[in-house]
CSV table of C-alpha atoms in Angstrom, one decimal:
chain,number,residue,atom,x,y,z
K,1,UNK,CA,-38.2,-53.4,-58.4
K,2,UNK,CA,-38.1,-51.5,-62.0
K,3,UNK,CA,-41.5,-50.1,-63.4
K,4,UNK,CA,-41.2,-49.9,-67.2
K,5,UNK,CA,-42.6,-48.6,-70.1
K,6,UNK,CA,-43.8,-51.2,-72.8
K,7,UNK,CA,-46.3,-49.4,-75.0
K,8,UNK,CA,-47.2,-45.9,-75.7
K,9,UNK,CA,-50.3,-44.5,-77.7
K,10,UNK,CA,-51.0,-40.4,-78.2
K,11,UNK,CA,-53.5,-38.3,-80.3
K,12,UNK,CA,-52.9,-34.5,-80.4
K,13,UNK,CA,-52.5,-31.7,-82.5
K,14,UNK,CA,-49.3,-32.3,-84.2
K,15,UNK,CA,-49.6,-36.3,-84.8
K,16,UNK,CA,-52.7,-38.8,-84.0
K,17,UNK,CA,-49.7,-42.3,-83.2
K,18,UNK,CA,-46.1,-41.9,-81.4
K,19,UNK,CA,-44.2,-41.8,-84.6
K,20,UNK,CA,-45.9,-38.9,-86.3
K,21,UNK,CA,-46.0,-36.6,-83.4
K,22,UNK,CA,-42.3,-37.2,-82.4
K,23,UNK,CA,-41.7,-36.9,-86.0
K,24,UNK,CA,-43.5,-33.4,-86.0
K,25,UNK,CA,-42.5,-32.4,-82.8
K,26,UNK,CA,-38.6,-33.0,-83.6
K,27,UNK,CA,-39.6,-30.6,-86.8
K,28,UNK,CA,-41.1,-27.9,-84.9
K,29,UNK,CA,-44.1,-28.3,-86.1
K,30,UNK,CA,-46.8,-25.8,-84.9
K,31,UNK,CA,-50.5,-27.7,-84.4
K,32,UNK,CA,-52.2,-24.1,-82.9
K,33,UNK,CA,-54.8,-22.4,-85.2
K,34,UNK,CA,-58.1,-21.0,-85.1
K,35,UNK,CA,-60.9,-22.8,-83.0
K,36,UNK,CA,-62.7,-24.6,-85.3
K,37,UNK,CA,-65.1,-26.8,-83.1
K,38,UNK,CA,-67.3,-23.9,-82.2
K,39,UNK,CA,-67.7,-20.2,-83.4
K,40,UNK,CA,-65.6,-18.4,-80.9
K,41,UNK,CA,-65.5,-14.9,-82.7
K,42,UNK,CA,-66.9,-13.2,-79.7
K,43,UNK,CA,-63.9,-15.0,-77.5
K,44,UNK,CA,-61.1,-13.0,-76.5
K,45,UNK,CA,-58.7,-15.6,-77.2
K,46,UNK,CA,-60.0,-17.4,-80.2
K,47,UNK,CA,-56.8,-19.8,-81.2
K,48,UNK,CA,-56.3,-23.6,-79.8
K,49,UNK,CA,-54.6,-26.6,-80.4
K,50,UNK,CA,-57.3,-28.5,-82.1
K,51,UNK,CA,-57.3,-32.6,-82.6
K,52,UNK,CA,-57.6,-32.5,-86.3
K,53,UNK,CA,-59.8,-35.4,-88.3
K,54,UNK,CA,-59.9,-37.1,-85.5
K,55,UNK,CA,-63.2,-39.7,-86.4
K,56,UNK,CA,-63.9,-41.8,-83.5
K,57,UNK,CA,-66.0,-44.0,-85.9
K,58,UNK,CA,-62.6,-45.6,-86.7
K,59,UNK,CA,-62.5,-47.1,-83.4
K,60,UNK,CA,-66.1,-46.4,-81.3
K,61,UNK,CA,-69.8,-48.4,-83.3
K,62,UNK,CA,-72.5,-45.5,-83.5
K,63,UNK,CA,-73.6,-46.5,-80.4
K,64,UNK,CA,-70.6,-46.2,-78.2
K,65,UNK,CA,-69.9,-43.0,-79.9
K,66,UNK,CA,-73.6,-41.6,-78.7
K,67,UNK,CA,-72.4,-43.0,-74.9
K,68,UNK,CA,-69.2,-41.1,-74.8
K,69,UNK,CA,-67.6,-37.3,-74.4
K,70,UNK,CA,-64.9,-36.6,-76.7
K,71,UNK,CA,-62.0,-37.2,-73.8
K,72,UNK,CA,-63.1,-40.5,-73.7
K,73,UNK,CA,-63.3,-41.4,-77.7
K,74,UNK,CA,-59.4,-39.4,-77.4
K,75,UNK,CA,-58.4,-41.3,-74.5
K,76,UNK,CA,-59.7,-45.0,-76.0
K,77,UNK,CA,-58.0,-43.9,-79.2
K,78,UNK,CA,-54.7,-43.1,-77.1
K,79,UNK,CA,-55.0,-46.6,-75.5
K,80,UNK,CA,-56.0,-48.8,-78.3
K,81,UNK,CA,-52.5,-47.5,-80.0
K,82,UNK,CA,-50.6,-48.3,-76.5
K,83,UNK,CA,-51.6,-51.6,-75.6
K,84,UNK,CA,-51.5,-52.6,-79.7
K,85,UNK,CA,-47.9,-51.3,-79.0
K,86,UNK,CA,-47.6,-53.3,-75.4
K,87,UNK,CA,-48.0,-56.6,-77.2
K,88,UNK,CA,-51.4,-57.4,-75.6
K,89,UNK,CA,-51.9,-57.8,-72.1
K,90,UNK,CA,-53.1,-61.5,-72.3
K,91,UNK,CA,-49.8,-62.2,-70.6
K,92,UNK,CA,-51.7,-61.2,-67.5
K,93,UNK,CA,-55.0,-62.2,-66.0
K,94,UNK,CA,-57.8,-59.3,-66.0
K,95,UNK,CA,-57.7,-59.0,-62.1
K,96,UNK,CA,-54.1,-57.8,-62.7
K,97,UNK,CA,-54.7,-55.1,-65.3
K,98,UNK,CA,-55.7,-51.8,-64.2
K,99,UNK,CA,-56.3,-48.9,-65.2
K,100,UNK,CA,-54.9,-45.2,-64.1
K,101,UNK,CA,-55.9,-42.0,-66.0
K,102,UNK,CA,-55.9,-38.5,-65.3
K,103,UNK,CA,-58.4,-35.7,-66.7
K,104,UNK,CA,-58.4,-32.0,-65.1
K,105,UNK,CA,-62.0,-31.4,-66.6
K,106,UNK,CA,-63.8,-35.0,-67.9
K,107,UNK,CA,-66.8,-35.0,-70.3
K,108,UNK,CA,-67.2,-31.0,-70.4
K,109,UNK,CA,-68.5,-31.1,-73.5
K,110,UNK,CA,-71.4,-33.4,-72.8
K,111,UNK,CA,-71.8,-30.9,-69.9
K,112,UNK,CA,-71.6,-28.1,-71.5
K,113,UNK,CA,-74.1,-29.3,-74.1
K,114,UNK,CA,-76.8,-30.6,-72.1
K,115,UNK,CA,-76.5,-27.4,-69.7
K,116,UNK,CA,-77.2,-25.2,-72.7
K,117,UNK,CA,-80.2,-27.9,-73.7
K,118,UNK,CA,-81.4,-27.5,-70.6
K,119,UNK,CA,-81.2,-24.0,-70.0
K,120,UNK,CA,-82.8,-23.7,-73.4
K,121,UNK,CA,-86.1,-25.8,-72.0
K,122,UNK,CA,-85.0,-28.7,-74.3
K,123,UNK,CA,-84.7,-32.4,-73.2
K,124,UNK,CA,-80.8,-34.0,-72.4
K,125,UNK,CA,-79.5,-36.6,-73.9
K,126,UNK,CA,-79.8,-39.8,-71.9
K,127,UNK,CA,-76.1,-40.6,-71.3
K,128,UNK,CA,-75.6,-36.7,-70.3
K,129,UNK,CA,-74.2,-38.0,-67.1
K,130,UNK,CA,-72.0,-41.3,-67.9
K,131,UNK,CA,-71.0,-39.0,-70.7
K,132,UNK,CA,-69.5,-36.6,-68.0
K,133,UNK,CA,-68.0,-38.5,-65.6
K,134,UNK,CA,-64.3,-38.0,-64.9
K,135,UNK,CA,-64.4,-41.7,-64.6
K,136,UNK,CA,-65.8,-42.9,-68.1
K,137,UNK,CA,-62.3,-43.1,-70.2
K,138,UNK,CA,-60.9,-45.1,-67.8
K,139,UNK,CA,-64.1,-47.2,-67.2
K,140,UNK,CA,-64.2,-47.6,-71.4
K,141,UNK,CA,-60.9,-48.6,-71.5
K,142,UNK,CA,-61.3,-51.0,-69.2
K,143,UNK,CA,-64.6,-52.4,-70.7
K,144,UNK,CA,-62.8,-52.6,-74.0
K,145,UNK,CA,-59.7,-54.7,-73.2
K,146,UNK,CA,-60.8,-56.4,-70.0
K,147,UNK,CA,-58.8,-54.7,-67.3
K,148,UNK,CA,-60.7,-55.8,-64.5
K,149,UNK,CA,-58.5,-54.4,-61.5
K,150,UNK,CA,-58.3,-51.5,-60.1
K,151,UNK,CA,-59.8,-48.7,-62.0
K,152,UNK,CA,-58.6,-45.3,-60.9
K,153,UNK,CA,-59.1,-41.5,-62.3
K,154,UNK,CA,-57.1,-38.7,-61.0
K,155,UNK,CA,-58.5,-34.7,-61.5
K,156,UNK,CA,-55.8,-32.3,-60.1
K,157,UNK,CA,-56.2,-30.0,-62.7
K,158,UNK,CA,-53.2,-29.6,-65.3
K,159,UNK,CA,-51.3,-32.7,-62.7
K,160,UNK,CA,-53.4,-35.0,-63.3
K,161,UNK,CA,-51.8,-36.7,-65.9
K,162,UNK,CA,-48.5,-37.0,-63.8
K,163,UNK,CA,-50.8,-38.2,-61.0
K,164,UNK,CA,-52.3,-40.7,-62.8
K,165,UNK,CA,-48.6,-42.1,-63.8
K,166,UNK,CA,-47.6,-42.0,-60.7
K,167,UNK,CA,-50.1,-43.8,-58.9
K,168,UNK,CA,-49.6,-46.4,-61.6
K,169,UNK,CA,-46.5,-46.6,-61.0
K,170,UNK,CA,-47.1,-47.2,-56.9
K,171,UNK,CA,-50.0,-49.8,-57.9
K,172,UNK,CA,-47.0,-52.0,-59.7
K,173,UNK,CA,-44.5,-51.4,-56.5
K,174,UNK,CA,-47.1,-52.4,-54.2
K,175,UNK,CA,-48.2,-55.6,-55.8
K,176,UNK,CA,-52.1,-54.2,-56.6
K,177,UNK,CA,-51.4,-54.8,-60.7
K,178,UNK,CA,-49.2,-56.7,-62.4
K,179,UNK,CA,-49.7,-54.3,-66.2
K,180,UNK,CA,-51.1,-50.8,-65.8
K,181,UNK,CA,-52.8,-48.8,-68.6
K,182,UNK,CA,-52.1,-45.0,-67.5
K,183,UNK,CA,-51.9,-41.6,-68.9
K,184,UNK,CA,-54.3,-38.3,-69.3
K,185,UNK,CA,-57.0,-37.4,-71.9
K,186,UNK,CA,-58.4,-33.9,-72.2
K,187,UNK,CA,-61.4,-32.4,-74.7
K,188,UNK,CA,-61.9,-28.8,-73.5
K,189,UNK,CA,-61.6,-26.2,-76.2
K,190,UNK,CA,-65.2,-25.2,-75.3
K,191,UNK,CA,-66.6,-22.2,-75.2
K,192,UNK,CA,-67.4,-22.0,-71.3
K,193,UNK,CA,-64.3,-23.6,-70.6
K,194,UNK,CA,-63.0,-20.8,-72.6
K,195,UNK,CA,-64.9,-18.1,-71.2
K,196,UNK,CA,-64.0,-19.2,-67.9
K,197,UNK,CA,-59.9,-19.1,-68.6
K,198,UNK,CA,-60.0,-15.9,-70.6
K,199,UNK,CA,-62.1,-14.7,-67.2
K,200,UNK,CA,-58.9,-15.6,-65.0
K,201,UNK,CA,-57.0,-13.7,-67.7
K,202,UNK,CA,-55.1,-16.8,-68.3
K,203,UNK,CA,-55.3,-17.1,-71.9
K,204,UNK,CA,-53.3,-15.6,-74.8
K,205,UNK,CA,-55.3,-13.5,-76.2
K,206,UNK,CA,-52.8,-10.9,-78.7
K,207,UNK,CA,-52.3,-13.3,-81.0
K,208,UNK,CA,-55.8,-14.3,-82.3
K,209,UNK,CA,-54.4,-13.2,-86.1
K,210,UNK,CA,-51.1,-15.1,-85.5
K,211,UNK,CA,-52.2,-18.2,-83.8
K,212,UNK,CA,-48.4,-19.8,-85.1
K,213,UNK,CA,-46.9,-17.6,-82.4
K,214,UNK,CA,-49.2,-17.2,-79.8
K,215,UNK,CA,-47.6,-20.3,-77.3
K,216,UNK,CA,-44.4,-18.7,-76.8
K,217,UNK,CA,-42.8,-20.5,-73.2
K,218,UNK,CA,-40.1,-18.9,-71.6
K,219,UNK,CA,-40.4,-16.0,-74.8
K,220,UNK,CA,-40.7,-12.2,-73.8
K,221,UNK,CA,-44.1,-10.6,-74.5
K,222,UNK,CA,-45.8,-13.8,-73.8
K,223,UNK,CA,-49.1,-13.3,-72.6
K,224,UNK,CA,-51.1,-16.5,-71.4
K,225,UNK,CA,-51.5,-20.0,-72.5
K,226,UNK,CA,-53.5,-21.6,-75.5
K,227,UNK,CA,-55.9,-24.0,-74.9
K,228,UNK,CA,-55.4,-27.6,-76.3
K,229,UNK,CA,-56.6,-30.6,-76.4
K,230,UNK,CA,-55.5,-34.6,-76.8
K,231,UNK,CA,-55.2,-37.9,-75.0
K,232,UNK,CA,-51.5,-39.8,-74.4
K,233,UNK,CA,-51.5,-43.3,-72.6
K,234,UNK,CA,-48.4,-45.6,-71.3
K,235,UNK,CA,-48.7,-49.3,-70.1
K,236,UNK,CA,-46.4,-50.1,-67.3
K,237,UNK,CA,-45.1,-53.2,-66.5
K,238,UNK,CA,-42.6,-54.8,-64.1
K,239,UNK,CA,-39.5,-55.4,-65.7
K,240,UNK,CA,-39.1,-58.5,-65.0
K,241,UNK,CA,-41.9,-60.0,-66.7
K,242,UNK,CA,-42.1,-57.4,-69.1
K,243,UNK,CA,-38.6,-59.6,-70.4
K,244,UNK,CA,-40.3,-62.5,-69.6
K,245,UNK,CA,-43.2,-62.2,-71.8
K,246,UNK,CA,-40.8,-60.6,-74.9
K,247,UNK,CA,-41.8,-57.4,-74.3
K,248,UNK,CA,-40.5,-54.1,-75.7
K,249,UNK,CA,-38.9,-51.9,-73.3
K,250,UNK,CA,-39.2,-48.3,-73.9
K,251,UNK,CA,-37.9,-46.7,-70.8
K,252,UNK,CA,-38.3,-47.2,-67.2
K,253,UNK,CA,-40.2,-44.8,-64.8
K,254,UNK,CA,-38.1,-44.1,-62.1
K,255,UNK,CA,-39.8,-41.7,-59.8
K,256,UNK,CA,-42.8,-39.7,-58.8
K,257,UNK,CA,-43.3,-36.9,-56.9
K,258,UNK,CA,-46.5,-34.5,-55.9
K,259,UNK,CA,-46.6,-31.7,-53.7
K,260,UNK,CA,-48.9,-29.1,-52.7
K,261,UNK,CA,-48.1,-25.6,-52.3
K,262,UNK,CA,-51.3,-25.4,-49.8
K,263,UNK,CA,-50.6,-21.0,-50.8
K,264,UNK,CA,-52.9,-20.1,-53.9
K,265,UNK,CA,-55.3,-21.7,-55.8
K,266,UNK,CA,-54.0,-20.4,-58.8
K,267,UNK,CA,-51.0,-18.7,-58.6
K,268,UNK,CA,-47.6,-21.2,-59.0
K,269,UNK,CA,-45.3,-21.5,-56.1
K,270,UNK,CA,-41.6,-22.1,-56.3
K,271,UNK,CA,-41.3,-24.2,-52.9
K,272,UNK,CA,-44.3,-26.8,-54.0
K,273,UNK,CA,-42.6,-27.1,-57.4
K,274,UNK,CA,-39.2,-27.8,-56.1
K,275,UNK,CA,-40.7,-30.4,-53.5
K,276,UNK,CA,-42.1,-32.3,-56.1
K,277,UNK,CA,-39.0,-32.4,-58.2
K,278,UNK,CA,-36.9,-33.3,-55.3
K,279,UNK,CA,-39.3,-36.4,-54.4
K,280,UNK,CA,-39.1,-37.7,-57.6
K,281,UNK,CA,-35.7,-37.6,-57.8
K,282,UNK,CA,-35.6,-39.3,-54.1
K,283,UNK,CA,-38.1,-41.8,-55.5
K,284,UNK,CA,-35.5,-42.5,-58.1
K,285,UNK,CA,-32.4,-43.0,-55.8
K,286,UNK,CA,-30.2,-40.5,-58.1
K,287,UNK,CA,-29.1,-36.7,-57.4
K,288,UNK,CA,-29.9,-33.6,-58.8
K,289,UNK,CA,-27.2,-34.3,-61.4
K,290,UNK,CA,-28.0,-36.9,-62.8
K,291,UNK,CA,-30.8,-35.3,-64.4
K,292,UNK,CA,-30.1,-34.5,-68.4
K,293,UNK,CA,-33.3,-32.9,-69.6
K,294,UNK,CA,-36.4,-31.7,-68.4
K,295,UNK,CA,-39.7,-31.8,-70.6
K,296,UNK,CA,-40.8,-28.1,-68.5
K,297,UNK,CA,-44.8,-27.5,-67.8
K,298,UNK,CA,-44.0,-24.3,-69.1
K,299,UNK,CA,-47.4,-22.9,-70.3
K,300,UNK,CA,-46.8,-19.9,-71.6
K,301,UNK,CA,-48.2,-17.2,-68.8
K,302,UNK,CA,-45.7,-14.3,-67.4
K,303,UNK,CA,-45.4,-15.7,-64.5
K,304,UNK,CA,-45.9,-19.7,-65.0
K,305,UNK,CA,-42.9,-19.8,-66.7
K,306,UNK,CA,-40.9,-17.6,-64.6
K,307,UNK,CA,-41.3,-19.4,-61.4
K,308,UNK,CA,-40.8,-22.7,-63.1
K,309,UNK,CA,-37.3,-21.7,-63.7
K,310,UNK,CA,-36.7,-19.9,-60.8
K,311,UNK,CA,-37.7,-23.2,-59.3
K,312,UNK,CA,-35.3,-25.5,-61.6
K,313,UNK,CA,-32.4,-22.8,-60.5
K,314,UNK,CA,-33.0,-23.5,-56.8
K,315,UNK,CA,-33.3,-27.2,-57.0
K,316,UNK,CA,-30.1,-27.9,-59.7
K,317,UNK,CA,-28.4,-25.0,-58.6
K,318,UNK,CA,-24.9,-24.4,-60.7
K,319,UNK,CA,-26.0,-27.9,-62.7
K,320,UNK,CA,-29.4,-26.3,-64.5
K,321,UNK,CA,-26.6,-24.6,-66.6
K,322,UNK,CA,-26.1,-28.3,-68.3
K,323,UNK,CA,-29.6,-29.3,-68.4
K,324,UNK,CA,-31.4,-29.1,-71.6
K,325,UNK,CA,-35.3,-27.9,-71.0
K,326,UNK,CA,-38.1,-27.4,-73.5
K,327,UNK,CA,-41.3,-27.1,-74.0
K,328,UNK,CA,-43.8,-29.1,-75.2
K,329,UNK,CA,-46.6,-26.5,-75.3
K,330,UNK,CA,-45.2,-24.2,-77.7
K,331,UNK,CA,-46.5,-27.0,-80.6
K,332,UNK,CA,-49.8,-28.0,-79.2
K,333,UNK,CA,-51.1,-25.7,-76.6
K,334,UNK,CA,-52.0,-26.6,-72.9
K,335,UNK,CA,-54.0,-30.3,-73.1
K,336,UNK,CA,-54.4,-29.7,-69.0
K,337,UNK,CA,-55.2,-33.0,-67.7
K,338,UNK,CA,-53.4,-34.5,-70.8
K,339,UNK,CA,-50.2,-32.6,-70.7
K,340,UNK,CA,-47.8,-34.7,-68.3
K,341,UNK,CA,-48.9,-37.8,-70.6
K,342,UNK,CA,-47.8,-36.1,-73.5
K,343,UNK,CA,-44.9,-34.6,-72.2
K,344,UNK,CA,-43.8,-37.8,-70.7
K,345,UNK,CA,-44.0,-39.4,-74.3
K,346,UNK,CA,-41.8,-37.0,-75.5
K,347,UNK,CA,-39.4,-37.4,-72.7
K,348,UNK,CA,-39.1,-40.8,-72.9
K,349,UNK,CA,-38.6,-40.5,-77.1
K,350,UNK,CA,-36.2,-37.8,-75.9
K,351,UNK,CA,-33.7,-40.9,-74.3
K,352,UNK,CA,-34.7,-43.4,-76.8
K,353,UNK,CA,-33.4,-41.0,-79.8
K,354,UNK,CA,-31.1,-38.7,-78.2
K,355,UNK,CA,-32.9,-35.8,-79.8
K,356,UNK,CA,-34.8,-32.7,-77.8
K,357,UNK,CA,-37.6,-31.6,-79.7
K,358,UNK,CA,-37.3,-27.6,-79.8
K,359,UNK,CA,-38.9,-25.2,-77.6
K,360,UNK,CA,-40.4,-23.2,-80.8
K,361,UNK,CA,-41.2,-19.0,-80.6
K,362,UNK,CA,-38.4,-18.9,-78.8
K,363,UNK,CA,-36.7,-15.9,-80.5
K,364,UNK,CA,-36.1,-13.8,-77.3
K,365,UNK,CA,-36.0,-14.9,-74.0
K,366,UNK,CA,-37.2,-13.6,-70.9
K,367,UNK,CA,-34.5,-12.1,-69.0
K,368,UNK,CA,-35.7,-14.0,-66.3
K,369,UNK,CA,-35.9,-17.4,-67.8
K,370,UNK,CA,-32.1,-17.8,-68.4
K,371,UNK,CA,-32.0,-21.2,-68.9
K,372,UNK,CA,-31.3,-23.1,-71.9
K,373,UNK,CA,-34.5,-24.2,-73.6
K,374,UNK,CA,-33.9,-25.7,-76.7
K,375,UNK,CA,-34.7,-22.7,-79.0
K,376,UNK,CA,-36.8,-23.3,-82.2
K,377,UNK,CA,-34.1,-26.0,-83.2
K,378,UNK,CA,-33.8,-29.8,-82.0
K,379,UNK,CA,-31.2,-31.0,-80.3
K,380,UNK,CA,-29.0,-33.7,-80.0
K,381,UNK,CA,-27.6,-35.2,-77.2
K,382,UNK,CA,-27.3,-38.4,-75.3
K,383,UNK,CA,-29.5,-38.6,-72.5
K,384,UNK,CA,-30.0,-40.9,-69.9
K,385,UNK,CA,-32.2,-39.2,-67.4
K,386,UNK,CA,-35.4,-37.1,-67.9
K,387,UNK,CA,-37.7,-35.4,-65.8
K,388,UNK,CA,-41.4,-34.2,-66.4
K,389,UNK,CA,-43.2,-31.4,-64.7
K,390,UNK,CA,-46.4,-30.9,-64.2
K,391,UNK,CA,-47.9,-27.9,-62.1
K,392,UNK,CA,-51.7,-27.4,-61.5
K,393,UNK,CA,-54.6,-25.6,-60.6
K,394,UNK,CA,-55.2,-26.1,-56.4
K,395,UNK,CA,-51.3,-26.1,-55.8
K,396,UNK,CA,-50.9,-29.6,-57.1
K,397,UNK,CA,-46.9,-30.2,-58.5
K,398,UNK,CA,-45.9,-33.2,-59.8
K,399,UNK,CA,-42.8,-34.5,-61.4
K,400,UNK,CA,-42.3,-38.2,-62.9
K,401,UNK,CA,-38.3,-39.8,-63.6
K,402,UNK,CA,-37.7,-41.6,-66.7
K,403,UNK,CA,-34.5,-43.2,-67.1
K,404,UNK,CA,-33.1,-45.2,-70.2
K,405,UNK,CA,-33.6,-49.1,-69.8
K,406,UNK,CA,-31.4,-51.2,-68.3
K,407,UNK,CA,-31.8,-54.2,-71.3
């Protein structure tokens, strides 16, 4: 049984539809500046990738805006564009439509809010805790456009994303949904959220007056992530009656993968990472070299990036020579929950165009990242397999196969 893709919706910092952010992502476009959202001149690291005039009055009544965090109003936005894109899912009855998204963090900023109300002696707002719960964006976008099956929301930290995708895609294999609305959505440039990174020393925080370079993957003299923010979404359909019902086909998801490294709860492991890359590629029934590209998690910290590749180098072995890698992250910053979502967008627009968007900042590489990264210019090549990481907080690896259609 093929899984395939048949609509796609994103918001983020470089593009708020599919077209625009593939368009500025091809360009090298950098969406990291100064935090805007909140004064963060007594933060360490004061730069993020920022959702810019994002108004969720285009798409949310005053009173559905007062009911919802900011991941949901991203993550509605993201879905509203996807199943637009999908067609409809009218083909399907609502029992058969689910829903599957990932956040790392959910409605922080609701929480963060009412804590500091609270704290403060002043009174919360009602919806403080619907607001907060990891589960709202999916439960809006369900509520919205009827999907009335299984509603499911995955927090593995920066996985959760890939989690989400996958378990859509076992949902469609097993026969529990016949369309599934999946992705990640993540609103945390917030200044405990920020506190608490810059406390684990993972942020970058030497380049606050040169926020353009500050998320530099795989670059020497990189010193931590950057913080971003955004919402990407993907409907899944059998192929079958995806052709059936005249559907577009973007690309099909091959195979998923999660494994835990069950070592640190914050420090990457090489054995979990290549575990999860070798199920997916299991899942997928190819080998190692068939893979032509890999959209890396690559987050910009000394060691993040190093392991990942030391990871890709065990696993491919003499092939990681031919695979082209990049990096997402070095345009938007880290969208956590969000990120595999994203990154699988650009993976799959990645086979659809035969372009690799560039890994930008890339102007020397870390001796030990050796790999070939797609430095600060696209490139072109037919592709016809991808893989996405995506490696998270509690040991939690994931990777997802996308593969070209077969119609």
């Amino acid at each position: 049984m093929r899984i395939v893709v048949t609509g796609m919706g994103i918001v983020s910092p470089i593009g708020s539809s599919v077209d625009e952010f593939w368009n500025a992502a091809i360009n090298g476009i950098n969406g990291i500046g100064p935090i805007k959202s909140f004064d963060a001149s007594n933060n360490r690291s004061r730069i993020a990738g920022e959702v810019k005039d994002f108004d969720p009055k285009s798409l949310l009544s005053n009173k559905q805006i007062e009911q919802t965090d900011r991941f949901t109003q991203l993550a509605v936005y993201a879905a509203n564009q996807a199943i637009i894109d999908a067609g409809g899912l009218d083909h399907y009855e609502p029992r058969r439509r689910a829903v599957s998204l990932g956040s790392g963090m959910g409605g922080f900023a609701t929480f963060e809010s009412s804590a500091e109300r609270r704290l403060k002696n002043r009174s919360i707002p009602p919806f403080t805790v619907p607001r907060t719960m990891a589960n709202s964006a999916a439960a809006w976008i369900a509520t919205i456009h009827e999907l009335k099956g299984a509603n499911l929301t995955c927090s593995t930290a920066c996985s959760s994303g890939g989690n989400a995708i996958g378990m859509g895609l076992d949902m469609l294999r097993a026969g529990k949904a016949d369309a599934v609305v999946t992705g990640g959505a993540e609103a945390c440039v917030l200044p405990l959220t920020i506190s608490g990174f810059e406390a684990l020393y993972a942020l970058s925080t030497g380049f606050n007056d040169n926020a353009q370079h500050a998320s530099r993957p795989f670059a020497k003299g990189r010193d931590g992530f950057v913080m971003g923010e955004g919402a990407a979404i993907l409907v899944l359909e059998k192929e079958d009656t995806a052709i059936r019902r005249g559907a577009s086909i973007y690309a099909q998801l091959a195979g998923y993968g999660c494994a835990c490294d069950a070592a640190h709860l914050v420090a990457p492991d090489i054995d979990g990472q290549v575990a999860a890359m070798t199920a997916a590629i299991q899942d997928a029934g190819i080998t190692p070299d068939s893979i032509d590209y890999i959209n890396a998690h690559a987050t910009s910290t000394p060691l993040g990036d190093v392991i990942e590749t030391k990871a890709i180098r065990q696993l491919f072995g003499k092939h990681a020579e031919n695979i082209i890698i990049s990096a997402t992250k070095s345009m938007i910053g880290h969208t956590i929950g969000a990120s595999a979502a994203i990154g699988s967008i650009a993976a799959i627009q990645s086979l659809r165009t035969g372009m690799v968007h560039p890994t930008i900042n890339l102007e020397e590489a870390d001796p030990e990242c050796d790999l070939n990264y797609a430095p600060n210019t696209a490139f072109a090549k037919t592709l016809n397999t991808a893989l996405c990481n995506a490696f998270g907080f509690g040991g939690n690896n994931v990777s997802l196969v996308f593969s070209k259609p077969n119609v």
